[in-house]
PDB file of C-alpha atoms in Angstrom:
ATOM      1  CA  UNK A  72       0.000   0.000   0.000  1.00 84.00           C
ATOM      2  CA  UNK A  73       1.003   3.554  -0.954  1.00 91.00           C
ATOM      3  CA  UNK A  74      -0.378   6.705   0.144  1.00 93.00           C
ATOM      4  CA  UNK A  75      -0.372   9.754  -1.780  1.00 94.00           C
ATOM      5  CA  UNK A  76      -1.010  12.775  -0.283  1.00 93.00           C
ATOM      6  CA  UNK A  77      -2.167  15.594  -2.482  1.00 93.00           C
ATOM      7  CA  UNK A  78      -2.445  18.959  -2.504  1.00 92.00           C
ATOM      8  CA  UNK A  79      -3.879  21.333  -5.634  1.00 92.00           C
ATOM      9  CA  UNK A  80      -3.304  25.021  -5.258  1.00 89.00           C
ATOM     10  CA  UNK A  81      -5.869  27.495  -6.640  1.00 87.00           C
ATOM     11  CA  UNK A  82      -5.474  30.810  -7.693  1.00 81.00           C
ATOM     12  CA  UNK A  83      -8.376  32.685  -8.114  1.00 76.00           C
ATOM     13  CA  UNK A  84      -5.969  35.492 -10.210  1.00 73.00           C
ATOM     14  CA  UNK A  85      -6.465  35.849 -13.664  1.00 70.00           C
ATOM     15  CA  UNK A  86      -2.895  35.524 -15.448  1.00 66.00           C
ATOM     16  CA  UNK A  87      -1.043  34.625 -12.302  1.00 63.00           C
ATOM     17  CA  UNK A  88       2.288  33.974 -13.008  1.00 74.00           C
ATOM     18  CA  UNK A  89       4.251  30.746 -12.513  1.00 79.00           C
ATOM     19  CA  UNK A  90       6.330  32.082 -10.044  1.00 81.00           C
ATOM     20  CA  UNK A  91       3.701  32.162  -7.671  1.00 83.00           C
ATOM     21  CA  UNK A  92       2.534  28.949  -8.329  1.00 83.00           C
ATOM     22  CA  UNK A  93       5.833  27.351  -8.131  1.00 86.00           C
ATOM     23  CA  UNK A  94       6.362  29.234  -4.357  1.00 87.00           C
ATOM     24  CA  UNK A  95       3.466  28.267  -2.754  1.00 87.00           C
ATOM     25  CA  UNK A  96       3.681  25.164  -4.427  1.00 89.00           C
ATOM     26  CA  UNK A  97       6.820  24.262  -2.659  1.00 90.00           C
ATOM     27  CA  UNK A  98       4.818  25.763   0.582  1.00 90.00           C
ATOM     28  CA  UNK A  99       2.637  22.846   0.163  1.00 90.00           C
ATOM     29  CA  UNK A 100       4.939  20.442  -0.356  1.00 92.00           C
ATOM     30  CA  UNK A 101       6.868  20.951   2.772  1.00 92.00           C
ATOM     31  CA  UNK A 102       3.327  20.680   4.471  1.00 90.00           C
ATOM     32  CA  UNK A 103       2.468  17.740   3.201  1.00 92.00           C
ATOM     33  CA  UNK A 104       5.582  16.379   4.298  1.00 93.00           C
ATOM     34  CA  UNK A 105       4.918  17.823   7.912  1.00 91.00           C
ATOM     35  CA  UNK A 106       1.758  16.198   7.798  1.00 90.00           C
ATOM     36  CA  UNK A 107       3.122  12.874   6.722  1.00 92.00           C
ATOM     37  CA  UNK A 108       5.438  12.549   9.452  1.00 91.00           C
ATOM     38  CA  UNK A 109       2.849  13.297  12.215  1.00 89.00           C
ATOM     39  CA  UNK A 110      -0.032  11.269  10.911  1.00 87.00           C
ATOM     40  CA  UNK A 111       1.614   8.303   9.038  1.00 91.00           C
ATOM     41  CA  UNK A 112       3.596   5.306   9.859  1.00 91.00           C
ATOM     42  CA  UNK A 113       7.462   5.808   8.933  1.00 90.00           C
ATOM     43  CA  UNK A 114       6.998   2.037   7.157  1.00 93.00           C
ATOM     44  CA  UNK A 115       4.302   3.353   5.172  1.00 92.00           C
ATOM     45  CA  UNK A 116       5.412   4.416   1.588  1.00 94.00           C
ATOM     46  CA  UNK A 117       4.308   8.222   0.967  1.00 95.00           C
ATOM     47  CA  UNK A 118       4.514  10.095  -2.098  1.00 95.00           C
ATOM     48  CA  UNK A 119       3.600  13.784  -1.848  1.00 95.00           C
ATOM     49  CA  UNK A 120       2.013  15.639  -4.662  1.00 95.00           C
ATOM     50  CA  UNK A 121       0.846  19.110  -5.620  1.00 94.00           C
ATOM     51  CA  UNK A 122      -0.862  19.925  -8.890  1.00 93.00           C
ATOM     52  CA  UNK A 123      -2.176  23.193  -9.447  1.00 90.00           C
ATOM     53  CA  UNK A 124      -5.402  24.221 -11.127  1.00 90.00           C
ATOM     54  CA  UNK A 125      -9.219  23.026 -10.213  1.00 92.00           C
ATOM     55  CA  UNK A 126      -9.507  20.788  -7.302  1.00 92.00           C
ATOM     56  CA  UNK A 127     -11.847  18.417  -8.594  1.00 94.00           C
ATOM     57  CA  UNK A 128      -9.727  18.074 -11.831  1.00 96.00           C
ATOM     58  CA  UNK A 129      -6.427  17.606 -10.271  1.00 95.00           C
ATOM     59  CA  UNK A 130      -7.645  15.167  -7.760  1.00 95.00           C
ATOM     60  CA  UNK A 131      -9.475  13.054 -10.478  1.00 96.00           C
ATOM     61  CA  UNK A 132      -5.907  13.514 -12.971  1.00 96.00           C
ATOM     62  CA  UNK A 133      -3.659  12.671 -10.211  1.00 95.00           C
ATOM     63  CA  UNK A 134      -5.918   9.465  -9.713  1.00 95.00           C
ATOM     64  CA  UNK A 135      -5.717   7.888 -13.264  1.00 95.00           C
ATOM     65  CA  UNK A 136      -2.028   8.966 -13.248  1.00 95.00           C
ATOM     66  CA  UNK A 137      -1.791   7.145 -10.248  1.00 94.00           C
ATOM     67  CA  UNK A 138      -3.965   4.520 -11.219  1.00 94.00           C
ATOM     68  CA  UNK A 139      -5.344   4.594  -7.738  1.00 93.00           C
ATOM     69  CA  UNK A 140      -7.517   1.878  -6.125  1.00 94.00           C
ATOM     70  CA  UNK A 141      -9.370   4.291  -3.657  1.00 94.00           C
ATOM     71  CA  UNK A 142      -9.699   7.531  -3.174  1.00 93.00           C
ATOM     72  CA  UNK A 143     -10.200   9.022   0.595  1.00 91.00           C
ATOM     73  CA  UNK A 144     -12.264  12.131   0.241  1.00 87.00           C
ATOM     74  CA  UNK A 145     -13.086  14.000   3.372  1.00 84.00           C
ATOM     75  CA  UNK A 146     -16.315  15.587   3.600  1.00 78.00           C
ATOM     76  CA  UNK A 147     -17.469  18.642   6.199  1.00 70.00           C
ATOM     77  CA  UNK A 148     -19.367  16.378   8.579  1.00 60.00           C
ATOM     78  CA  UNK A 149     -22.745  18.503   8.362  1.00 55.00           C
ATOM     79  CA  UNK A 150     -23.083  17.687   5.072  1.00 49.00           C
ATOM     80  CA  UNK A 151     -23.776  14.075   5.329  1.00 51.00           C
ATOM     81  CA  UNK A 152     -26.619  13.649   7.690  1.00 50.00           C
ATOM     82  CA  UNK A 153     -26.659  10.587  10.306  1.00 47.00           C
ATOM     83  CA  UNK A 154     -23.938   8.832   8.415  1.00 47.00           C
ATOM     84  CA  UNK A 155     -24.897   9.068   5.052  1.00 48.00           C
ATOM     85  CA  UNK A 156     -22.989   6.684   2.545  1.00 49.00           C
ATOM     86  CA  UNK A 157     -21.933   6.894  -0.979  1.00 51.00           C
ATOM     87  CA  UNK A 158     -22.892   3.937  -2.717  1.00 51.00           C
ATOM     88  CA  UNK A 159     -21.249   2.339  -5.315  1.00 49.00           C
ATOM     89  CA  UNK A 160     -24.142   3.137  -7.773  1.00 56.00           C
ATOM     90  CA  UNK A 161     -22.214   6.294  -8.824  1.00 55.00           C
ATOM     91  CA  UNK A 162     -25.012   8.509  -7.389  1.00 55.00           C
ATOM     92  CA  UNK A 163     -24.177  10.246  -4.236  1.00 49.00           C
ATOM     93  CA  UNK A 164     -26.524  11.589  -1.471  1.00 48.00           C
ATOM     94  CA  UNK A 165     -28.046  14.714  -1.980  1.00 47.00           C
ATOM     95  CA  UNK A 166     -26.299  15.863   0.935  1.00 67.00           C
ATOM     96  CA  UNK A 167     -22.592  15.750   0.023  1.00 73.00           C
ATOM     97  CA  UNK A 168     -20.909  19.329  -1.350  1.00 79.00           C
ATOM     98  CA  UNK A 169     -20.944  19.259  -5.551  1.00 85.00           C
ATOM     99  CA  UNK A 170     -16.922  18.930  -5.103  1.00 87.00           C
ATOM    100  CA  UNK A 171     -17.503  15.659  -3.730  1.00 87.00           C
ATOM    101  CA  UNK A 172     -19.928  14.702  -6.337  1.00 88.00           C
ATOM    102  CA  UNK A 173     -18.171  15.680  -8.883  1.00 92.00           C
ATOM    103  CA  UNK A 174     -14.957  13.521  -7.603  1.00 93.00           C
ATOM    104  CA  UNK A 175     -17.338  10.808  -6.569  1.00 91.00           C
ATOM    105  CA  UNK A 176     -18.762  10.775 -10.434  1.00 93.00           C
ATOM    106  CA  UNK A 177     -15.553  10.799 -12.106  1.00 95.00           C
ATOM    107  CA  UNK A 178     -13.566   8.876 -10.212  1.00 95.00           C
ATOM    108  CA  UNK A 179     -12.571   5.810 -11.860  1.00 92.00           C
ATOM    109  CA  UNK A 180     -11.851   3.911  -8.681  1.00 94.00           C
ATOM    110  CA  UNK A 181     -13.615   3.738  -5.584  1.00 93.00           C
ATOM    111  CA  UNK A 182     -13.823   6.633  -3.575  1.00 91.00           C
ATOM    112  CA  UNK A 183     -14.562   6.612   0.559  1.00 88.00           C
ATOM    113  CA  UNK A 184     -16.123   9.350   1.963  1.00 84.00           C
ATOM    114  CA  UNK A 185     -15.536  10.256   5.365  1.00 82.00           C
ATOM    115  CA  UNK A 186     -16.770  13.103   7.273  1.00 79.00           C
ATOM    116  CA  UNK A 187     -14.851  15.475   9.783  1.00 76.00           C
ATOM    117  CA  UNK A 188     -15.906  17.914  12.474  1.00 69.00           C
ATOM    118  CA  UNK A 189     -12.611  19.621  12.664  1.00 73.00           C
ATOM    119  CA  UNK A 190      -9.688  20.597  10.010  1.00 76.00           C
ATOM    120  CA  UNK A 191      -5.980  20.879  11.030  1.00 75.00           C
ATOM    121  CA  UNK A 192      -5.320  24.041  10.311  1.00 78.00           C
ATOM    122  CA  UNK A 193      -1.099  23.404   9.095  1.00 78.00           C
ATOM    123  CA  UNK A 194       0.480  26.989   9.004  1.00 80.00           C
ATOM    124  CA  UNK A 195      -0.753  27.338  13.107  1.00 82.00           C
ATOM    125  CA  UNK A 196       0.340  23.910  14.074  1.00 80.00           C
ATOM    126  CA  UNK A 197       3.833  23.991  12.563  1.00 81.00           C
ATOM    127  CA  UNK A 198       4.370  27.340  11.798  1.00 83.00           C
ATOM    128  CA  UNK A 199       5.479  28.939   8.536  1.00 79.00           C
ATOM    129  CA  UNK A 200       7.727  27.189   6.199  1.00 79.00           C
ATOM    130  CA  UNK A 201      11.639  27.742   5.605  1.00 65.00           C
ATOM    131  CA  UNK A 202      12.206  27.576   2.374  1.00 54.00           C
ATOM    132  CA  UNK A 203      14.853  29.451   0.262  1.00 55.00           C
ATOM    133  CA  UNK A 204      13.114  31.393  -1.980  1.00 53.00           C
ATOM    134  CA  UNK A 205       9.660  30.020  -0.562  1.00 49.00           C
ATOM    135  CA  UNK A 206       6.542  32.621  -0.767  1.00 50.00           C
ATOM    136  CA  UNK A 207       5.481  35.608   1.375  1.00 51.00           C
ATOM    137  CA  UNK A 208       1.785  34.769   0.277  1.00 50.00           C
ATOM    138  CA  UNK A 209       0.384  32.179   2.907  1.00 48.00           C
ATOM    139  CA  UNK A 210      -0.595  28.812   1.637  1.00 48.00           C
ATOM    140  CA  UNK A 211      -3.683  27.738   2.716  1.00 50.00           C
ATOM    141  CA  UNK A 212      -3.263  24.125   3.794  1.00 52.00           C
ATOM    142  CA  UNK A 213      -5.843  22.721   6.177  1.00 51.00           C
ATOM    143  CA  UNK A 214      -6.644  19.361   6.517  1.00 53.00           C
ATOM    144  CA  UNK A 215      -9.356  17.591   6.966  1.00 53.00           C
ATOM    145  CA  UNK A 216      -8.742  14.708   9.524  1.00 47.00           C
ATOM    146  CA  UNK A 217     -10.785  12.160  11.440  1.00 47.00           C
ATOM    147  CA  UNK A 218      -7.056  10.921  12.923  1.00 43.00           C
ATOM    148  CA  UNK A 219      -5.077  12.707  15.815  1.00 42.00           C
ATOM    149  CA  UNK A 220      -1.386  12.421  16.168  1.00 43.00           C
ATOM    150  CA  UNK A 221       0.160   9.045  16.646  1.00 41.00           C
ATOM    151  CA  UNK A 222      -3.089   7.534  15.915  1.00 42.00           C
ATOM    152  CA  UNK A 223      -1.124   6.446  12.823  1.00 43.00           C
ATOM    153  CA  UNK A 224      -2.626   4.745   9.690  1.00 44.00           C
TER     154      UNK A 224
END
């Protein structure tokens, strides 16, 4: 088993220039990495990616690049109501956001949909990363997790 961690940064700038993309793209990254230390086995192979673009694209790219068997898609726990499931029918409860649905549609593998009451908000738990040349902009990196640290997958 492999998990791939993924992050897609949007830019809601028209004409925003690669620089920017590249910097907080490298933000990310060293997130991602943060986040895989704290909340995965070391034995557990990781790879850490960040596409840029729309969310729902990337995520359903980076899964037929990947060729991925199952997608884990957190989803704000309000939205499903007492437990809600998706079912493998390809039609997903009226209650999950239209990000999810959209995922949950195009997905070519199976996706798991699990809902959270709280995010891990990245930048306040381990600060602001040190990266030569890294951005001034913040990135905006909070997770979604039903773990808490050392509660390892």
């Amino acid at each position: 088993m492999t998990v791939i961690l993924l992050h897609v940064v949007t830019l809601n700038i028209i004409g925003a220039e690669n620089r920017i993309y590249e910097e907080l793209g490298r933000d990310a990254h060293w997130y991602l990495e943060k986040l895989a230390s704290s909340y995965l086995r070391p034995n557990i192979p990781t790879l850490l990616r960040v596409r840029r673009g729309k969310i729902a694209e990337q995520i359903l790219a980076q899964a037929r690049a990947d060729q991925l068997d199952l997608i884990v898609l957190p989803v704000d726990h309000p939205l499903l109501e007492n437990g809600a499931s998706v079912s493998s029918s390809n039609r997903p409860p009226v209650t999950v956001s239209p990000l999810a649905r959209t995922i949950i549609r195009g997905a070519s593998c199976d996706v798991l949909v699990i809902p959270f009451n709280k995010c891990l908000d990245c930048e306040k738990a381990w600060g602001r990363p040190t990266i030569p040349g890294g951005s001034d902009e913040s990135v905006l990196l909070r997770v979604a997790l039903p773990l808490t640290p050392h509660s390892r997958v």
